[in-house]
Amino acid sequence: MVKILPDTNVVISALIYKHKKILGALSLNQDEDALKFFEHFNNDEIIRTLTVYNESKNKLEKNAQNIKLTENKDLNKKIVAYLTKFVKIELKKFYPRPEKPLDSLVQKAKKDVRDLSDYITMRYNTVYKDDDSQRKEAKRRTKIEIKQQQNKGSWKVIFEKYREQVRIESFQVKKFMSKEPFDKNLTGKKSKDKNSGDKRILAEFVAIKRKHEENNERVDFYIASFDTGFFSAKKIYGITEKSDIVTNEIKERFEIICDIPSEIIQQCRPHV
Amino acid sequence: MTNQLLAEIENRVKNIDTEDRVDDTVIDTVIDYLTKLKNDLLKVEKKWLNIDHENSYSIYYGVRSVILVLEKIIERFQTESIDNVSQIAKDTLLVIPFINYIIQDAMQYKTNDDLAEHILEMTDQLDEKAYDANLLKSSEEYLHDIDKNTILKFFDGMLEIMEVPKKIP
C-alpha cells in the first residue's frame, strides 16, 4: 500500500491544468503530470494535510484578489468575488478540507524537521557555501578515495570528479538555503522563513506516517512536488546525476521518498 | 430588523409540515421573506461597493457571500420538486441560524479593519456549511458570470506565483 502527499504546487498545478483544458487554452507551460497524478491514485492513497489545503486556498484567493481587470472598480469587485468563489469551490471538490492531525505527534515531528533543517544549514556552511568550501570538500573526498583504494591514479582527475559532484550537490542545498531565514544586515533580525510552509507540511506528513506505524501497517510513503529546493531533486540540463541532498536526507531520516509527480507514478505504478 | 427577519424565516421554515402536503402559499411566504432579506443586504452591499477603503472589498465579499447563499435557497424553493421541500427546509435550517449569527456578530465591531478581518473568517465557515448543505452555487454558475479571458489571466498569474517548471513543447 502507498500513501502519497501532493505538495501545494501539485494541487494548484493540477487544478489549473484541468481548467485550462476545459477552457480549451494552450497549456504548454503547464505540467499535466500534476493532474495525471490525481487521476492515477485513489482517495485512500492520497494524503491531504491542513497546511497544503490552507496554502492552496490562500494562494488562489490572493491571486484572485490581485488581478487587475477593468477600470470599473465596482465591476472588478464583483468579478474578483466570483473568481474567488469559483476557485474555492473547485478546491473543495479537488481537495476537501482535511482534519487537523494529532497535535502531539505533529509537535514531535516539527522538532525532527527542525533538526533536518539545522543539519542542511550546517552542511551548507561547511561544504557548499562558496567555491572555497566546495574545493575543500572535493579535496577531502579525493584524499579518502586515494587512501582507501590505494588509488595511484591522477590526483587531478579524481579531484575534478569530486569537484563536479560537490558542485551538482550544491544546487538543491543552495535553493533550500535561499528560503531559510538569515540575518542579512547582522542586526539580530532574521528574514522570513520561506521554507516554513514546507516544513509544516513535512511535519504533518511525518506525524500521519507515525500514526500508521503505531498500527503496524505496512505502507510506503511519498511526497509529490515540483519544489526542487525541498521535496524534489533538482535536475540539471545535460547531466544525469540529480542534485538531491535535501530529498535524500528526508528519505534517510523519515523513510519518505520525495520526487516529481511523474517519477512517483513510475515508481508506484510502473505498468501504467 | 434583519435579525427579526431571519428569526421569522427560521420559524417559517421550521413550521413547514413535511409530512403533509405543503401548501404553495407557505413556500411563497418563505420566498417573500428570503427575498426581502436579500434586498436589504443588497442595499448594504451597494454601500460597500461605493466605499473606497482598503478593507471595503472584504466586507463587500462577506455580504455578497450571504446574498449568494440566500439566492441559492430561493432558487431551490422555486425550482425543485415539491417532494423535495422537506430536504430544502432541512438544508436551509443548516445555514439560516449561522447567517443570523454572522449578522449579529458583525454589529459588534467598531472599526472596519476588525470587521473585515472577522467577516472573511465567518464567510469561510458559511461557505463550508453551505457546501455541505448543497446551498453553495456551483463553480459553473460562477464561471457563467466571469469572462473566459479573466479566468485564463488568473491561471497565468497563478503559474508565475507557483514557479511550476515549464514544460518544453
XYZ file of C-alpha atoms in Angstrom:
441
model
C 0.000 0.000 0.000
C 1.144 3.536 -0.701
C 0.348 6.899 0.850
C 1.288 9.920 -1.192
C 1.163 13.544 -0.220
C 0.829 16.052 -3.063
C 2.584 19.338 -2.277
C 0.699 22.645 -2.684
C 2.221 23.302 -6.109
C 0.965 19.914 -7.383
C -2.582 20.608 -6.137
C -2.746 24.061 -7.723
C -0.992 22.947 -10.868
C -3.484 20.099 -11.393
C -6.403 22.417 -10.759
C -5.101 24.953 -13.275
C -4.333 22.326 -15.895
C -7.795 20.799 -15.546
C -9.499 24.118 -16.193
C -7.178 25.268 -18.922
C -8.056 22.033 -20.670
C -11.799 22.657 -20.191
C -11.439 26.225 -21.437
C -9.502 24.993 -24.435
C -6.442 27.082 -23.675
C -2.916 26.264 -24.700
C -1.070 24.851 -21.756
C 2.469 24.354 -22.953
C 3.766 25.948 -19.784
C 1.747 23.739 -17.527
C 2.745 20.343 -16.400
C -0.142 17.975 -16.954
C 1.613 15.383 -14.783
C 0.025 17.018 -11.749
C -3.470 16.199 -12.989
C -2.336 12.720 -14.069
C -1.133 12.206 -10.509
C -4.638 12.799 -9.127
C -6.116 10.530 -11.767
C -3.666 7.698 -11.020
C -4.097 7.422 -7.281
C -7.303 6.832 -5.389
C -8.615 8.724 -2.372
C -7.205 6.184 0.104
C -3.747 6.635 -1.331
C -3.678 10.429 -1.479
C -2.940 12.120 1.831
C -4.350 15.600 2.341
C -2.979 17.872 5.039
C -4.370 21.053 6.541
C -1.269 23.082 5.624
C -1.455 22.121 1.942
C -5.178 22.950 1.968
C -4.634 26.342 3.638
C -1.648 27.233 1.435
C -3.578 26.330 -1.722
C -6.625 28.294 -0.612
C -4.605 31.361 0.403
C -2.557 31.428 -2.788
C -5.620 31.047 -5.012
C -7.547 33.719 -3.100
C -4.626 36.138 -3.047
C -4.041 35.826 -6.772
C -7.754 36.312 -7.477
C -7.736 39.493 -5.406
C -4.612 40.884 -7.039
C -5.897 40.523 -10.569
C -6.382 43.845 -12.387
C -9.256 43.656 -14.823
C -11.131 46.791 -15.791
C -11.181 50.446 -14.835
C -14.639 49.933 -13.365
C -13.961 49.354 -9.672
C -17.465 48.065 -8.889
C -17.295 45.518 -11.675
C -13.806 44.485 -10.561
C -15.042 43.804 -7.052
C -17.834 41.620 -8.355
C -15.611 39.660 -10.747
C -12.954 39.174 -8.094
C -15.592 37.949 -5.616
C -16.911 35.449 -8.167
C -13.423 34.365 -9.161
C -12.562 33.779 -5.504
C -15.747 31.778 -5.025
C -15.038 29.792 -8.171
C -11.528 28.768 -7.134
C -12.599 27.962 -3.579
C -15.368 25.650 -4.756
C -13.059 23.974 -7.241
C -10.502 23.448 -4.487
C -13.176 21.951 -2.231
C -14.085 19.445 -4.953
C -10.490 18.633 -5.675
C -9.049 18.779 -2.198
C -11.668 18.569 0.596
C -10.609 20.304 3.797
C -8.767 17.672 5.868
C -8.987 17.137 9.598
C -6.286 18.533 11.857
C -3.762 15.790 12.680
C -2.837 14.804 16.214
C -1.037 17.745 17.831
C 1.369 15.746 19.982
C 2.669 13.759 17.005
C 2.984 16.912 14.897
C 4.924 18.726 17.648
C 7.385 15.858 17.890
C 7.727 15.725 14.094
C 8.261 19.505 13.922
C 11.283 19.130 16.176
C 12.666 16.385 13.922
C 12.111 18.558 10.841
C 13.925 21.444 12.583
C 16.859 19.080 13.189
C 16.871 18.235 9.484
C 16.890 21.923 8.550
C 19.720 22.652 11.037
C 21.719 19.788 9.544
C 21.267 21.112 5.978
C 22.285 24.599 7.154
C 25.399 23.151 8.779
C 26.304 21.263 5.599
C 25.744 24.375 3.507
C 28.068 26.412 5.715
C 30.799 23.811 5.757
C 30.592 22.250 2.287
C 28.564 24.217 -0.276
C 28.554 27.876 0.729
C 31.221 29.122 -1.685
C 33.860 27.981 -4.111
C 36.465 27.681 -1.384
C 34.321 25.378 0.794
C 33.422 23.243 -2.224
C 37.087 22.830 -3.212
C 37.986 21.827 0.349
C 35.256 19.184 0.339
C 36.391 17.879 -3.060
C 39.959 17.630 -1.735
C 38.741 15.739 1.327
C 36.839 13.210 -0.802
C 39.831 12.837 -3.145
C 42.155 12.069 -0.225
C 39.763 9.441 1.123
C 39.451 7.686 -2.236
C 43.190 7.610 -2.809
C 43.814 6.352 0.721
C 41.035 3.742 0.785
C 41.577 2.287 -2.634
C 45.298 2.943 -2.737
C 44.436 4.593 -5.983
C 47.534 5.726 -7.768
C 45.535 7.484 -10.466
C 45.828 11.100 -11.259
C 45.027 13.315 -8.268
C 43.753 15.978 -10.647
C 41.310 13.633 -12.420
C 39.880 12.337 -9.136
C 39.751 15.846 -7.678
C 37.870 17.187 -10.729
C 35.394 14.293 -10.457
C 34.607 15.233 -6.829
C 34.674 18.940 -7.625
C 31.841 18.339 -10.127
C 29.994 16.050 -7.700
C 30.050 18.682 -4.962
C 29.007 21.385 -7.436
C 25.958 19.336 -8.519
C 25.038 18.565 -4.904
C 25.173 22.262 -4.076
C 22.270 23.260 -6.377
C 19.471 21.857 -4.231
C 21.095 22.914 -0.956
C 21.569 26.456 -2.254
C 17.930 26.664 -3.329
C 16.858 25.362 0.083
C 19.095 27.889 1.841
C 17.786 30.789 -0.259
C 14.462 30.329 1.531
C 15.883 29.860 5.018
C 15.757 32.814 7.433
C 19.015 34.749 7.680
C 20.353 37.908 9.244
C 21.476 39.779 6.132
C 22.454 43.057 7.802
C 23.658 41.462 11.050
C 21.080 43.421 13.028
C 19.911 40.423 15.023
C 16.723 40.281 12.944
C 16.309 37.343 10.601
C 14.338 37.389 7.353
C 11.120 35.406 6.962
C 11.422 31.612 6.834
C 10.103 30.899 3.335
C 10.575 27.173 3.965
C 8.193 27.248 6.928
C 5.195 26.010 4.884
C 7.151 23.053 3.506
C 8.484 22.254 6.987
C 4.948 22.212 8.394
C 3.775 20.016 5.509
C 6.620 17.562 6.136
C 5.956 17.525 9.900
C 2.251 16.816 9.367
C 3.043 14.016 6.937
C 5.633 12.503 9.275
C 3.005 12.591 12.061
C 0.500 10.803 9.799
C 3.178 8.251 8.882
C 3.974 7.594 12.554
C 0.287 7.129 13.286
C 0.190 4.407 10.618
C 3.323 2.816 12.081
C 1.695 2.689 15.530
C -0.930 0.466 13.909
C 1.791 -1.730 12.377
C 0.558 -1.012 8.864
C 2.911 -1.805 6.015
C 2.852 1.349 3.918
C 5.298 3.168 1.595
C 5.245 6.945 1.887
C 5.862 9.504 -0.870
C 5.701 13.257 -1.374
C 4.974 14.553 -4.885
C 6.254 18.047 -5.525
C 7.704 20.393 -8.117
C 9.712 22.252 -5.467
C 13.329 21.492 -6.318
C 14.549 23.318 -3.222
C 12.913 20.887 -0.831
C 10.738 17.985 -1.929
C 12.047 17.063 -5.348
C 15.536 16.590 -6.686
C 16.899 19.261 -8.996
C 17.736 18.039 -12.471
C 20.493 19.834 -14.309
C 20.337 20.116 -18.057
C 22.823 17.772 -19.735
C 23.765 15.938 -16.529
C 22.397 12.543 -15.468
C 23.018 12.972 -11.739
C 20.400 14.846 -9.747
C 21.024 17.402 -7.040
C 19.235 15.742 -4.142
C 20.948 16.347 -0.798
C 17.755 17.611 0.896
C 15.425 14.962 -0.555
C 17.931 12.234 0.298
C 18.125 13.488 3.853
C 14.306 13.307 4.109
C 14.493 9.729 2.824
C 17.223 8.784 5.327
C 15.585 10.359 8.358
C 11.890 9.753 7.721
C 11.793 6.981 5.079
C 9.754 9.207 2.796
C 10.550 9.295 -0.917
C 10.201 12.729 -2.477
C 10.046 13.329 -6.217
C 8.121 14.981 -9.039
C 4.622 13.513 -9.731
C 5.604 11.670 -12.947
C 8.504 9.893 -11.192
C 6.256 8.853 -8.310
C 3.694 7.460 -10.736
C 6.531 5.479 -12.366
C 7.745 4.118 -9.043
C 4.310 3.145 -7.717
C 2.576 2.223 -10.976
C 5.366 1.154 -13.329
C 2.977 -0.608 -15.683
C 0.568 2.299 -16.175
C -34.640 44.369 11.697
C -32.523 41.895 9.763
C -32.306 39.618 12.777
C -36.079 39.670 13.179
C -36.444 38.795 9.531
C -34.012 35.891 9.886
C -35.811 34.647 13.008
C -39.075 34.786 11.087
C -37.580 32.848 8.157
C -36.195 30.227 10.540
C -39.564 29.944 12.230
C -41.467 29.644 8.946
C -39.115 27.015 7.552
C -39.313 25.014 10.800
C -43.072 25.038 10.525
C -43.151 23.550 7.066
C -45.065 20.364 7.680
C -43.153 17.888 5.603
C -45.463 15.012 6.443
C -48.416 16.786 4.968
C -48.862 18.315 1.549
C -47.126 21.667 1.648
C -49.317 24.493 0.514
C -47.824 26.727 -2.177
C -48.626 29.797 -0.126
C -46.356 28.539 2.693
C -43.460 28.279 0.269
C -44.333 31.612 -1.324
C -44.257 33.322 2.058
C -40.827 31.836 2.843
C -39.577 33.016 -0.562
C -41.010 36.509 0.088
C -39.199 36.756 3.399
C -35.955 35.485 1.880
C -36.263 37.981 -0.977
C -36.879 40.832 1.460
C -33.762 39.851 3.390
C -31.781 39.614 0.167
C -32.950 43.083 -0.899
C -31.935 44.538 2.468
C -28.483 43.009 2.083
C -28.190 44.298 -1.488
C -28.530 47.828 -0.049
C -25.719 47.084 2.421
C -23.631 45.622 -0.390
C -24.161 48.718 -2.557
C -22.890 50.872 0.276
C -19.660 48.858 0.453
C -19.256 48.916 -3.318
C -19.151 52.686 -3.171
C -16.728 52.958 -0.287
C -13.160 53.239 -1.480
C -11.424 51.854 1.594
C -8.732 49.191 1.608
C -10.996 46.831 3.527
C -14.201 47.561 1.652
C -13.616 44.581 -0.632
C -13.518 42.104 2.258
C -16.751 43.460 3.710
C -18.376 43.549 0.278
C -17.227 39.937 -0.258
C -18.722 38.877 3.082
C -22.107 40.471 2.324
C -22.081 39.051 -1.245
C -21.382 35.577 0.136
C -24.508 35.733 2.305
C -26.585 37.037 -0.629
C -25.365 34.190 -2.853
C -26.437 31.579 -0.301
C -29.853 33.253 0.002
C -30.188 33.269 -3.800
C -29.438 29.554 -3.860
C -32.089 28.836 -1.205
C -34.667 30.880 -3.136
C -33.696 29.127 -6.380
C -34.093 25.705 -4.811
C -37.506 26.526 -3.309
C -38.626 27.915 -6.668
C -37.280 25.250 -8.996
C -37.087 21.914 -7.196
C -39.942 19.441 -6.959
C -42.499 19.825 -4.170
C -41.432 16.356 -2.985
C -38.058 17.814 -2.137
C -39.373 20.595 0.115
C -38.558 18.620 3.229
C -34.896 18.367 2.201
C -34.660 22.043 1.197
C -36.149 23.027 4.562
C -33.577 20.857 6.365
C -30.737 22.322 4.312
C -31.969 25.865 4.873
C -32.010 25.351 8.628
C -28.342 24.368 8.484
C -27.346 27.850 7.319
C -30.003 30.376 8.391
C -29.095 30.344 12.134
C -25.446 30.820 11.158
C -26.290 33.772 8.889
C -28.159 35.267 11.840
C -25.081 34.745 13.989
C -22.801 36.380 11.370
C -25.004 39.466 11.200
C -25.268 39.800 14.986
C -21.535 39.286 15.281
C -20.783 41.898 12.585
C -22.669 44.572 14.553
C -20.214 44.448 17.456
C -17.085 45.587 15.571
C -16.172 49.215 15.964
C -13.629 49.503 13.141
C -13.757 48.440 9.510
C -10.418 46.648 9.917
C -11.769 44.406 12.673
C -14.979 43.759 10.777
C -13.130 42.983 7.533
C -10.771 40.515 9.178
C -13.578 38.764 11.006
C -16.095 38.664 8.190
C -13.746 36.704 5.909
C -13.337 34.056 8.580
C -17.113 33.890 9.037
C -17.668 33.737 5.279
C -15.336 30.773 5.031
C -17.346 28.974 7.697
C -20.618 29.883 5.976
C -19.282 28.534 2.672
C -18.303 25.263 4.376
C -21.808 24.889 5.836
C -23.493 25.940 2.591
C -21.357 23.499 0.616
C -22.323 20.619 2.910
C -25.969 21.670 2.722
C -25.864 21.898 -1.076
C -26.607 25.599 -0.859
C -23.451 26.953 -2.408
C -23.677 27.880 -6.052
C -21.622 25.635 -8.288
C -18.339 26.778 -9.812
C -20.048 26.518 -13.225
C -22.565 29.138 -12.084
C -19.725 31.472 -11.141
C -17.871 30.731 -14.356
C -21.009 31.736 -16.222
C -20.611 35.232 -14.839
C -16.899 35.529 -15.474
C -15.339 36.276 -18.822
C -13.210 33.357 -20.069
C -10.171 35.578 -20.576
C -10.332 36.641 -16.955
C -10.041 33.032 -15.853
C -7.086 32.481 -18.176
C -5.429 35.660 -16.905
C -5.924 34.393 -13.381
C -4.435 30.982 -14.185
C -1.414 32.512 -15.925
C -0.802 34.678 -12.868
C -1.055 31.583 -10.714
C 1.619 29.767 -12.718
C 4.057 32.609 -12.099
C 3.408 32.503 -8.353
C 3.804 28.733 -8.187
C 7.104 28.649 -10.106
C 5.986 25.370 -11.672
C 8.647 24.186 -14.112
C 7.794 24.981 -17.691
C 7.183 22.007 -19.901
C 9.195 22.062 -23.102
C 6.758 21.806 -26.045
